[in-house]
Short mmCIF file of C-alpha atoms (C1' of nucleotides) in Angstrom, two decimals:
data_model
loop_
_atom_site.label_atom_id
_atom_site.label_comp_id
_atom_site.label_asym_id
_atom_site.label_seq_id
_atom_site.Cartn_x
_atom_site.Cartn_y
_atom_site.Cartn_z
CA MET P 168 251.47 171.28 98.49
CA PRO P 169 251.69 171.69 102.24
CA ARG P 170 252.31 168.19 103.37
CA ILE P 171 252.95 167.87 107.10
CA LYS P 172 249.85 169.85 107.89
CA PHE P 173 249.73 168.73 111.50
CA ASN P 174 253.01 170.47 112.18
CA GLU P 175 251.85 173.74 110.64
CA ILE P 176 248.73 173.64 112.75
CA TYR P 177 250.78 172.77 115.82
CA LYS P 178 253.15 175.68 115.28
CA ASP P 179 250.28 178.06 114.59
CA LEU P 180 248.40 177.12 117.73
CA LYS P 181 251.56 177.19 119.81
CA ALA P 182 252.39 180.69 118.59
CA LYS P 183 248.85 181.90 119.28
CA ILE P 184 249.09 180.56 122.82
CA GLU P 185 252.50 182.09 123.45
CA THR P 186 251.31 185.47 122.20
CA MET P 187 248.24 185.18 124.41
CA GLU P 188 245.85 185.19 121.48
CA TYR P 189 244.52 182.13 123.25
CA GLU P 190 244.85 182.95 126.93
CA TYR P 191 245.53 180.85 130.01
CA GLN P 192 242.41 178.91 130.99
CA GLN P 193 240.62 179.84 127.77
CA MET P 194 239.13 177.16 125.50
CA LEU P 195 240.52 176.58 122.03
CA PRO P 196 238.05 176.52 119.14
CA SER P 197 236.40 173.11 118.93
CA GLU P 198 238.03 170.43 116.84
CA ASN P 199 235.33 170.67 114.20
CA THR P 200 235.78 174.42 114.01
CA MET P 201 239.48 173.94 113.46
CA VAL P 202 238.72 171.45 110.71
CA ASP P 203 237.08 174.36 108.89
CA ILE P 204 239.78 176.87 109.81
CA TYR P 205 242.70 174.74 108.67
CA HIS P 206 240.89 172.83 105.91
CA CYS P 207 241.95 169.43 107.14
CA SER P 208 240.54 166.33 108.75
CA ARG P 209 239.72 166.02 112.42
CA ASN P 210 242.50 163.47 112.87
CA THR P 211 245.04 166.06 111.81
CA VAL P 212 243.69 168.66 114.20
CA ARG P 213 243.73 166.12 117.00
CA ARG P 214 247.32 165.27 116.30
CA ALA P 215 248.37 168.89 116.66
CA ILE P 216 246.39 169.21 119.88
CA GLY P 217 248.02 166.06 121.19
CA MET P 218 251.47 167.55 120.62
CA LEU P 219 250.48 170.71 122.48
CA ALA P 220 249.22 168.55 125.34
CA ASP P 221 252.60 166.77 125.44
CA ASP P 222 254.24 170.18 125.73
CA GLY P 223 251.99 171.02 128.67
CA TYR P 224 250.35 173.81 126.68
CA VAL P 225 246.77 172.55 126.65
CA GLN P 226 244.61 169.89 128.22
CA SER P 227 241.66 168.16 126.59
CA LEU P 228 238.47 167.91 128.62
CA HIS P 229 236.17 165.19 127.44
CA GLY P 230 232.88 166.65 126.23
CA LYS P 231 233.89 170.18 127.08
CA GLY P 232 236.73 171.37 124.95
CA VAL P 233 240.48 171.99 125.01
CA ARG P 234 241.78 174.36 127.65
CA VAL P 235 244.98 176.39 127.53
CA ILE P 236 247.10 175.71 130.64
CA TYR P 237 250.27 177.41 129.45
CA GLN P 238 251.75 180.19 131.55
CA PRO P 239 254.99 181.90 130.59
CA VAL P 240 257.75 181.10 133.06
CA ALA P 241 259.97 183.70 134.63
CA THR P 242 263.54 182.45 134.92
CA ASN P 243 266.83 184.30 134.90
CA SER P 244 269.01 181.22 134.86
CA PHE P 245 270.03 179.10 131.95
CA LEU P 246 267.31 176.71 130.81
CA MET P 247 267.85 173.08 129.98
CA GLY P 248 265.29 170.51 129.00
CA GLY P 249 264.21 168.82 125.84
CA ILE P 250 266.98 167.90 123.44
CA GLU P 251 268.41 171.35 122.79
CA SER P 252 272.16 171.77 122.74
CA PHE P 253 274.11 174.29 124.78
CA GLN P 254 274.64 176.45 121.71
CA GLU P 255 270.99 176.40 120.74
CA SER P 256 269.86 177.38 124.22
CA ALA P 257 272.37 180.18 124.30
CA ARG P 258 271.38 181.48 120.90
CA ARG P 259 267.72 181.38 121.84
CA ASN P 260 268.53 183.55 124.85
CA HIS P 261 270.81 185.83 122.81
CA ARG P 262 273.88 185.04 124.86
CA GLU P 263 277.53 184.69 123.87
CA THR P 264 279.23 181.34 124.27
CA ILE P 265 282.82 180.17 124.23
CA THR P 266 283.96 176.58 124.38
CA LYS P 267 287.42 175.46 125.49
CA VAL P 268 288.55 171.92 124.82
CA VAL P 269 290.58 170.67 127.79
CA GLN P 270 290.99 167.08 126.64
CA PHE P 271 290.63 165.23 123.36
CA ASP P 272 291.47 161.54 123.16
CA GLU P 273 290.65 158.37 121.31
CA ILE P 274 289.86 155.43 123.55
CA THR P 275 288.41 151.94 123.47
CA CYS P 276 285.37 151.09 125.56
CA ASP P 277 286.05 148.60 128.36
CA GLU P 278 283.69 146.65 130.63
CA ARG P 279 283.40 149.36 133.25
CA LEU P 280 282.77 152.16 130.78
CA SER P 281 280.27 149.95 129.00
CA ARG P 282 278.17 149.54 132.11
CA ARG P 283 278.22 153.27 132.69
CA THR P 284 277.54 154.48 129.17
CA GLY P 285 275.72 151.73 127.33
CA PHE P 286 278.38 151.45 124.63
CA GLN P 287 279.65 147.96 123.83
CA PRO P 288 283.05 146.81 125.09
CA GLY P 289 285.52 147.22 122.25
CA ASP P 290 283.75 150.21 120.70
CA GLU P 291 286.17 152.86 119.47
CA LEU P 292 285.31 156.23 121.02
CA TYR P 293 286.31 159.85 121.01
CA TYR P 294 286.70 161.23 124.52
CA VAL P 295 286.18 164.98 124.75
CA ARG P 296 286.19 167.26 127.76
CA ARG P 297 285.16 170.86 127.34
CA VAL P 298 284.44 173.89 129.48
CA ARG P 299 281.46 175.98 128.33
CA TYR P 300 281.41 179.71 128.96
CA LEU P 301 278.35 181.89 128.83
CA ASP P 302 279.02 185.62 128.73
CA GLY P 303 282.55 184.95 129.94
CA LYS P 304 281.56 182.81 132.92
CA PRO P 305 282.55 179.13 133.03
CA LEU P 306 279.27 177.32 133.63
CA ILE P 307 279.56 173.75 132.44
CA LEU P 308 282.19 171.04 132.43
CA ASP P 309 281.17 168.72 129.63
CA THR P 310 282.45 165.20 129.05
CA ASN P 311 281.40 163.45 125.87
CA PHE P 312 281.98 160.03 124.39
CA PHE P 313 281.28 159.71 120.68
CA LEU P 314 281.14 156.49 118.70
CA LYS P 315 284.02 156.95 116.27
CA SER P 316 282.39 154.94 113.52
CA LEU P 317 279.40 157.27 113.43
CA VAL P 318 281.18 160.56 114.04
CA PRO P 319 284.28 160.10 111.90
CA GLY P 320 286.73 162.92 111.46
CA LEU P 321 285.96 164.66 114.71
CA THR P 322 288.75 167.08 115.63
CA GLU P 323 289.64 169.37 118.47
CA THR P 324 288.77 172.33 116.26
CA ILE P 325 285.29 171.04 115.60
CA ALA P 326 284.86 170.34 119.29
CA GLU P 327 285.60 173.98 119.97
CA THR P 328 282.75 175.21 117.82
CA SER P 329 279.78 172.87 117.77
CA ILE P 330 279.92 169.13 117.50
CA TYR P 331 276.18 168.91 117.03
CA GLU P 332 276.32 171.27 114.06
CA TYR P 333 279.08 169.14 112.59
CA ILE P 334 277.02 166.01 113.08
CA GLU P 335 273.81 167.42 111.68
CA ASN P 336 275.22 169.54 108.86
CA GLU P 337 278.42 167.82 107.74
CA LEU P 338 277.55 164.22 108.46
CA GLU P 339 273.85 164.78 107.79
CA MET P 340 272.91 162.58 110.69
CA LEU P 341 269.82 163.50 112.66
CA ILE P 342 269.69 163.48 116.42
CA VAL P 343 266.40 162.01 117.43
CA THR P 344 266.03 160.62 120.91
CA SER P 345 267.76 161.53 124.11
CA ARG P 346 267.56 159.97 127.57
CA ARG P 347 268.68 162.12 130.46
CA THR P 348 269.33 161.61 134.15
CA MET P 349 269.73 164.51 136.56
CA THR P 350 271.55 164.20 139.87
CA VAL P 351 273.42 166.40 142.35
CA GLU P 352 277.00 165.48 143.18
CA HIS P 353 279.88 166.65 145.31
CA VAL P 354 282.40 168.96 143.70
CA THR P 355 285.62 167.32 142.52
CA PRO P 356 289.05 168.95 142.20
CA ALA P 357 288.53 169.05 138.44
CA ASP P 358 285.28 170.97 138.90
CA GLU P 359 287.07 173.41 141.19
CA SER P 360 289.79 174.09 138.68
CA TYR P 361 287.56 174.60 135.67
CA LEU P 362 284.44 176.24 137.09
CA GLU P 363 284.09 179.20 139.41
CA LEU P 364 281.97 177.59 142.03
CA GLY P 365 282.12 180.11 144.85
CA ASP P 366 280.99 178.44 148.03
CA TYR P 367 278.95 175.72 146.36
CA ASN P 368 280.27 172.29 147.22
CA CYS P 369 277.87 170.50 144.88
CA LEU P 370 276.78 170.82 141.30
CA ALA P 371 274.07 169.59 138.98
CA VAL P 372 275.03 166.62 136.87
CA VAL P 373 273.18 165.63 133.74
CA THR P 374 274.08 162.39 132.04
CA GLY P 375 272.46 160.98 128.98
CA GLN P 376 272.49 158.89 125.87
CA THR P 377 271.80 160.27 122.43
CA PHE P 378 270.46 158.25 119.51
CA ASN P 379 270.60 159.07 115.84
CA ASP P 380 267.93 158.54 113.21
CA ASP P 381 269.01 154.92 112.77
CA GLY P 382 268.29 154.21 116.42
CA ILE P 383 271.98 153.82 117.18
CA MET P 384 273.41 155.36 120.33
CA PHE P 385 276.33 157.46 119.17
CA GLU P 386 276.92 159.69 122.19
CA TYR P 387 277.12 159.53 125.93
CA THR P 388 277.21 162.85 127.76
CA HIS P 389 278.18 163.81 131.28
CA SER P 390 277.65 167.51 132.05
CA ARG P 391 278.52 169.20 135.33
CA HIS P 392 276.66 172.48 135.82
CA ARG P 393 277.26 175.37 138.16
CA PRO P 394 274.15 175.42 140.37
CA ASP P 395 273.38 179.12 140.03
CA TYR P 396 272.94 178.89 136.27
CA PHE P 397 271.14 175.64 136.03
CA SER P 398 267.47 174.87 135.54
CA PHE P 399 265.90 171.79 134.04
CA GLN P 400 262.32 171.73 132.83
CA THR P 401 259.91 168.97 131.95
CA THR P 402 256.22 168.33 131.72
CA ALA P 403 254.61 164.99 132.30
CA THR P 404 251.16 163.69 131.48
CA ARG P 405 249.38 160.92 133.30
CA LYS P 406 249.02 157.75 131.29
CA LYS P 407 245.75 155.83 131.22
CA ASN P 408 246.38 152.73 133.29
CA MET A 253 234.29 144.60 124.39
CA PRO A 254 237.91 145.61 124.68
CA ARG A 255 237.77 149.28 123.94
CA ILE A 256 241.03 151.16 124.47
CA LYS A 257 242.90 148.64 122.40
CA PHE A 258 245.88 150.92 121.86
CA ASN A 259 246.62 150.84 125.57
CA GLU A 260 246.52 147.06 125.73
CA ILE A 261 248.91 146.86 122.81
CA TYR A 262 251.13 149.50 124.40
CA LYS A 263 251.30 147.61 127.69
CA ASP A 264 251.92 144.31 125.95
CA LEU A 265 254.78 145.66 123.85
CA LYS A 266 256.27 147.50 126.81
CA ALA A 267 256.27 144.34 128.90
CA LYS A 268 257.84 142.33 126.10
CA ILE A 269 260.60 144.93 125.80
CA GLU A 270 261.24 145.04 129.54
CA THR A 271 261.46 141.26 129.73
CA MET A 272 263.85 141.26 126.77
CA GLU A 273 261.49 139.28 124.57
CA TYR A 274 262.24 142.12 122.18
CA GLU A 275 265.88 142.94 122.79
CA TYR A 276 267.88 146.15 122.64
CA GLN A 277 268.54 147.10 119.00
CA GLN A 278 266.16 144.45 117.69
CA MET A 279 263.32 145.35 115.29
CA LEU A 280 259.71 145.01 116.36
CA PRO A 281 257.38 143.10 114.04
CA SER A 282 256.22 145.35 111.21
CA GLU A 283 253.10 147.39 111.71
CA ASN A 284 251.14 145.24 109.29
CA THR A 285 252.22 142.11 111.15
CA MET A 286 251.00 143.62 114.39
CA VAL A 287 247.70 144.43 112.74
CA ASP A 288 247.26 140.68 112.33
CA ILE A 289 248.60 139.84 115.78
CA TYR A 290 246.38 142.26 117.64
CA HIS A 291 243.41 142.21 115.27
CA CYS A 292 243.19 145.95 114.95
CA SER A 293 243.80 148.73 112.46
CA ARG A 294 247.19 150.09 111.58
CA ASN A 295 246.36 153.42 113.21
CA THR A 296 245.87 151.69 116.52
CA VAL A 297 249.19 149.90 116.28
CA ARG A 298 250.89 153.15 115.34
CA ARG A 299 249.43 154.88 118.34
CA ALA A 300 250.87 152.28 120.70
CA ILE A 301 254.26 152.54 118.99
CA GLY A 302 254.12 156.31 119.30
CA MET A 303 253.62 156.03 123.05
CA LEU A 304 256.59 153.69 123.34
CA ALA A 305 258.67 156.18 121.37
CA ASP A 306 257.64 158.92 123.81
CA ASP A 307 258.88 156.70 126.61
CA GLY A 308 262.22 156.32 124.86
CA TYR A 309 261.61 152.59 124.41
CA VAL A 310 261.65 152.41 120.62
CA GLN A 311 262.49 154.50 117.62
CA SER A 312 260.78 154.36 114.25
CA LEU A 313 263.03 154.24 111.18
CA HIS A 314 261.30 155.33 108.00
CA GLY A 315 261.20 152.51 105.50
CA LYS A 316 263.04 150.11 107.79
CA GLY A 317 261.06 149.32 110.89
CA VAL A 318 260.84 150.07 114.58
CA ARG A 319 263.94 149.49 116.68
CA VAL A 320 264.09 148.85 120.41
CA ILE A 321 266.41 151.35 122.13
CA TYR A 322 265.47 150.56 125.72
CA GLN A 323 268.20 149.51 128.14
CA PRO A 324 267.45 148.86 131.79
CA VAL A 325 269.11 151.44 134.03
CA ALA A 326 271.08 150.60 137.15
CA THR A 327 270.45 153.09 139.93
CA ASN A 328 270.58 152.70 143.69
CA SER A 329 269.18 156.11 144.48
CA PHE A 330 265.61 157.19 144.60
CA LEU A 331 264.07 157.79 141.20
CA MET A 332 261.92 160.75 140.31
CA GLY A 333 260.47 161.68 136.97
CA GLY A 334 257.14 161.51 135.28
CA ILE A 335 254.16 162.27 137.47
CA GLU A 336 254.62 159.61 140.12
CA SER A 337 254.19 160.55 143.76
CA PHE A 338 256.69 159.90 146.53
CA GLN A 339 254.55 157.05 147.85
CA GLU A 340 254.19 155.44 144.45
CA SER A 341 257.92 155.55 143.79
CA ALA A 342 258.64 154.09 147.18
CA ARG A 343 256.13 151.30 146.77
CA ARG A 344 257.51 150.45 143.35
CA ASN A 345 260.94 150.08 144.94
CA HIS A 346 259.56 148.15 147.92
CA ARG A 347 260.69 150.71 150.46
CA GLU A 348 259.10 151.91 153.69
CA THR A 349 258.02 155.52 153.98
CA ILE A 350 257.04 157.79 156.83
CA THR A 351 255.69 161.30 156.50
CA LYS A 352 255.80 163.91 159.26
CA VAL A 353 253.73 167.06 158.96
CA VAL A 354 255.69 170.00 160.33
CA GLN A 355 253.28 172.74 159.32
CA PHE A 356 249.65 172.89 158.29
CA ASP A 357 247.99 176.26 157.66
CA GLU A 358 245.26 177.93 155.71
CA ILE A 359 246.38 181.03 153.85
CA THR A 360 245.27 183.45 151.18
CA CYS A 361 247.34 183.92 148.04
CA ASP A 362 248.93 187.36 147.72
CA GLU A 363 250.65 189.06 144.78
CA ARG A 364 254.08 187.67 145.55
CA LEU A 365 252.92 184.11 146.03
CA SER A 366 250.85 184.42 142.87
CA ARG A 367 253.90 185.23 140.77
CA ARG A 368 255.76 182.31 142.25
CA THR A 369 253.06 179.67 142.10
CA GLY A 370 250.64 180.64 139.34
CA PHE A 371 247.66 180.77 141.71
CA GLN A 372 245.49 183.88 141.55
CA PRO A 373 245.72 186.54 144.26
CA GLY A 374 242.88 185.96 146.69
CA ASP A 375 242.80 182.18 146.21
CA GLU A 376 242.25 180.30 149.47
CA LEU A 377 245.01 177.75 149.95
CA TYR A 378 246.17 175.00 152.26
CA TYR A 379 249.84 175.35 153.14
CA VAL A 380 251.48 172.07 154.09
CA ARG A 381 255.09 171.32 154.98
CA ARG A 382 256.16 167.74 155.41
CA VAL A 383 259.34 165.75 155.89
CA ARG A 384 259.48 162.47 153.98
CA TYR A 385 261.42 159.53 155.37
CA LEU A 386 262.55 156.55 153.37
CA ASP A 387 263.70 153.58 155.43
CA GLY A 388 264.05 155.88 158.43
CA LYS A 389 266.16 158.52 156.69
CA PRO A 390 264.78 162.04 156.18
CA LEU A 391 265.16 162.64 152.45
CA ILE A 392 262.72 165.30 151.34
CA LEU A 393 261.34 168.54 152.72
CA ASP A 394 258.09 169.04 150.90
CA THR A 395 256.09 172.26 150.73
CA ASN A 396 252.67 172.12 149.09
CA PHE A 397 249.99 174.64 148.32
CA PHE A 398 246.56 173.23 147.55
CA LEU A 399 243.60 175.15 146.20
CA LYS A 400 241.09 174.81 149.04
CA SER A 401 238.07 174.89 146.75
CA LEU A 402 239.29 171.82 144.88
CA VAL A 403 240.78 169.87 147.79
CA PRO A 404 238.19 170.53 150.50
CA GLY A 405 238.42 168.82 153.84
CA LEU A 406 242.16 168.33 153.79
CA THR A 407 243.48 167.61 157.28
CA GLU A 408 246.79 167.08 158.97
CA THR A 409 245.95 163.41 159.31
CA ILE A 410 245.40 163.02 155.59
CA ALA A 411 248.61 164.92 154.92
CA GLU A 412 250.44 162.35 157.00
CA THR A 413 249.34 159.47 154.84
CA SER A 414 248.89 160.37 151.19
CA ILE A 415 247.23 163.49 149.88
CA TYR A 416 247.27 162.18 146.36
CA GLU A 417 245.38 159.06 147.39
CA TYR A 418 242.83 161.28 149.12
CA ILE A 419 242.46 163.41 146.03
CA GLU A 420 242.15 160.54 143.61
CA ASN A 421 240.12 158.11 145.73
CA GLU A 422 238.00 160.27 148.03
CA LEU A 423 237.51 163.31 145.84
CA GLU A 424 237.60 161.27 142.63
CA MET A 425 239.62 163.95 140.92
CA LEU A 426 242.19 162.87 138.40
CA ILE A 427 245.68 164.29 138.25
CA VAL A 428 246.55 164.78 134.65
CA THR A 429 249.33 167.18 133.79
CA SER A 430 252.35 168.21 135.77
CA ARG A 431 255.00 170.81 134.97
CA ARG A 432 258.28 170.53 136.83
CA THR A 433 261.40 172.61 137.21
CA MET A 434 264.62 171.22 138.67
CA THR A 435 267.29 173.43 140.21
CA VAL A 436 270.09 173.20 142.78
CA GLU A 437 269.99 175.59 145.71
CA HIS A 438 271.94 176.46 148.80
CA VAL A 439 270.93 174.78 152.02
CA THR A 440 268.79 176.86 154.39
CA PRO A 441 268.58 176.58 158.18
CA ALA A 442 265.23 174.83 157.76
CA ASP A 443 266.83 172.22 155.50
CA GLU A 444 269.56 171.69 158.10
CA SER A 445 267.09 171.09 160.87
CA TYR A 446 264.82 168.67 159.03
CA LEU A 447 267.19 166.74 156.78
CA GLU A 448 270.46 165.01 157.60
CA LEU A 449 272.60 166.66 154.99
CA GLY A 450 276.06 165.67 156.09
CA ASP A 451 278.55 167.95 154.39
CA TYR A 452 276.33 168.86 151.46
CA ASN A 453 275.69 172.59 151.36
CA CYS A 454 273.24 172.32 148.44
CA LEU A 455 270.23 170.26 147.60
CA ALA A 456 268.06 169.41 144.63
CA VAL A 457 264.89 171.46 144.38
CA VAL A 458 261.93 170.41 142.31
CA THR A 459 259.06 172.83 141.90
CA GLY A 460 255.97 172.24 139.89
CA GLN A 461 252.35 172.84 139.12
CA THR A 462 249.76 170.08 138.99
CA PHE A 463 246.55 170.21 136.98
CA ASN A 464 243.42 168.15 137.43
CA ASP A 465 241.19 166.65 134.77
CA ASP A 466 239.34 169.95 134.39
CA GLY A 467 242.56 171.71 133.45
CA ILE A 468 242.59 173.63 136.72
CA MET A 469 245.84 174.03 138.61
CA PHE A 470 245.09 172.80 142.12
CA GLU A 471 248.58 172.31 143.51
CA TYR A 472 251.95 173.97 143.64
CA THR A 473 254.82 171.90 144.98
CA HIS A 474 258.26 172.78 146.23
CA SER A 475 260.40 169.76 147.17
CA ARG A 476 263.89 169.91 148.60
CA HIS A 477 265.80 166.66 148.16
CA ARG A 478 268.90 165.34 149.82
CA PRO A 479 271.42 165.05 146.97
CA ASP A 480 272.55 161.51 147.70
CA TYR A 481 269.08 160.04 147.22
CA PHE A 482 267.95 162.05 144.30
CA SER A 483 267.74 161.21 140.62
CA PHE A 484 265.47 162.72 138.01
CA GLN A 485 264.84 161.02 134.68
CA THR A 486 263.39 162.17 131.39
CA THR A 487 263.48 161.29 127.75
CA ALA A 488 263.11 163.79 124.96
CA THR A 489 262.40 163.36 121.28
CA ARG A 490 263.39 165.78 118.60
CA LYS A 491 260.46 167.61 117.04
CA LYS A 492 260.18 168.03 113.29
CA ASN A 493 261.08 171.65 112.61
"C1'" DG R 83 270.79 152.01 88.28
"C1'" DC R 84 266.13 150.51 87.93
"C1'" DC R 85 262.09 148.19 89.62
"C1'" DG R 86 259.04 146.14 92.69
"C1'" DA R 87 258.04 144.73 97.41
"C1'" DT R 88 258.11 146.14 102.06
"C1'" DT R 89 257.75 149.49 105.68
"C1'" DT R 90 256.88 153.70 107.89
"C1'" DG R 91 254.68 158.64 107.40
"C1'" DT R 92 250.80 161.63 106.35
"C1'" DC R 93 246.06 162.43 105.62
"C1'" DC R 94 241.30 161.61 104.86
"C1'" DG R 95 236.33 160.21 105.74
"C1'" DT R 96 233.39 157.70 108.53
"C1'" DA R 97 231.28 155.30 112.40
"C1'" DT R 98 230.47 154.80 117.12
"C1'" DG R 99 231.06 155.67 122.10
"C1'" DT R 100 230.91 158.76 125.96
"C1'" DA R 101 230.87 163.02 128.54
"C1'" DT R 102 229.00 167.64 128.91
"C1'" DC R 103 225.61 171.09 128.55
"C1'" DC Y 15 216.26 164.67 125.52
"C1'" DG Y 16 218.99 166.54 121.78
"C1'" DA Y 17 223.09 169.04 120.41
"C1'" DT Y 18 227.86 169.56 120.97
"C1'" DA Y 19 232.48 168.02 122.00
"C1'" DC Y 20 236.14 164.93 122.66
"C1'" DA Y 21 237.77 159.65 122.40
"C1'" DT Y 22 238.46 155.45 120.05
"C1'" DA Y 23 238.74 152.73 116.04
"C1'" DC Y 24 238.52 151.33 111.27
"C1'" DG Y 25 239.81 151.19 106.43
"C1'" DG Y 26 241.72 153.25 102.60
"C1'" DA Y 27 244.81 156.20 99.77
"C1'" DC Y 28 249.11 157.92 98.61
"C1'" DA Y 29 253.92 159.54 99.73
"C1'" DA Y 30 258.61 158.57 100.99
"C1'" DA Y 31 262.40 155.69 102.44
"C1'" DT Y 32 264.58 151.26 102.25
"C1'" DC Y 33 266.09 146.94 100.46
"C1'" DG Y 34 266.77 143.01 97.46
"C1'" DG Y 35 267.06 141.25 92.96
#
DNA sequence: GCCGATTTGTCCGTATGTATC
DNA sequence: CGATACATACGGACAAATCGG
């Protein structure tokens, strides 16, 4: 039996919007109509619509209907946003990636690192630095801290392929929530040596915490991106006061 | 009668988390307990919890409970993120702002501008360029396009105070959805002349579309931020496949 | 390992309010 | 004014995960 109906409806509507079956500025069928179409309750339809609204795909207009506000974006640079990993983004764009591990250590969290990352002092961590290449170009200098107790058995070899795959497939731990901060910083000598920055003297820095399905923070990330291949997307919705 | 209960519960829980009444990593009371506390149905409690999860404040653990994952962030730079305006952010941080209008024109959207902004060719627009000062320092070079038909009577004087206030208070139009893209770009001569960039040769650029409560895009924004006072925050949650 | 209690996840049907047309 | 559409809220049912005995 198709449990998780709301997700099926969500995916169906999303696909229909992306393929322009429902066009920009057009109204979706009414909620009651969708109840008939998808053979479900109105609550379930509304849940799917709510998810689309969170994605910035539609907007509900009280008493009128639900309007499509999605427009495909034209971008030639590498897209970030959401909780996707580097590998996933690359695969979605059909691009080739290489990862080179430039440092792999085991460290203990101290006071200073604790304030920066949110780990507790005394936590045992893996410290990994990697350069990410897309189509042969070095684009990202990635620094990761992993909680050793939750990501046991991490090796340099794994770090060279995909740590997230290892975590989700081998350890069967789900990555759920991710908090990210974006800033622009001056280039450091390390950036210079690993990335081909041309005449840029700054780069985009994304830092963030990642939580697993137990609500435990198991990763802190610090990514330094070459400006010309960086783009970060979000959509926000106004909250009722 | 207190309609919109879910929002009251949401605000109450959020406040209790921010004041550490519910601490980091602690479990919230169970949903059924909250049903008693707030005298409402379980659905209503769940809705409030869902909003907190979207904010990255809590995480639900199937069969276990709801865990607080919120940690206060320490930042001395100017925070962006969500749908807040420059003025609102500044006020929240108790800072003084000045806005100088450097250009104010009425234009018609052409093909090229249409592709960039998402407005339709032929749309009548206001074109506004402003420099934003925080505590006397020029931080942001803001370029806005407003759909004249939806923001009638916009003047240079209004642009100097707060356009958003004008839109929401005078025109009684609500701002609902906002799509933003963050990139890093090379400095232009215009940036040099308006902002005090020191030795930065790049800056943070945020572009975005804003929709009103009718689902009509009425604004396109292009903001160029001095790197040292820029920080953009988001939180993402993994979708079920 | 099993069982029952607890807790969250999904889904339904219904009632009522409010905005639009 | 009535019909339609979305918004809020309730209560109930069952599934699935967890935990303690």
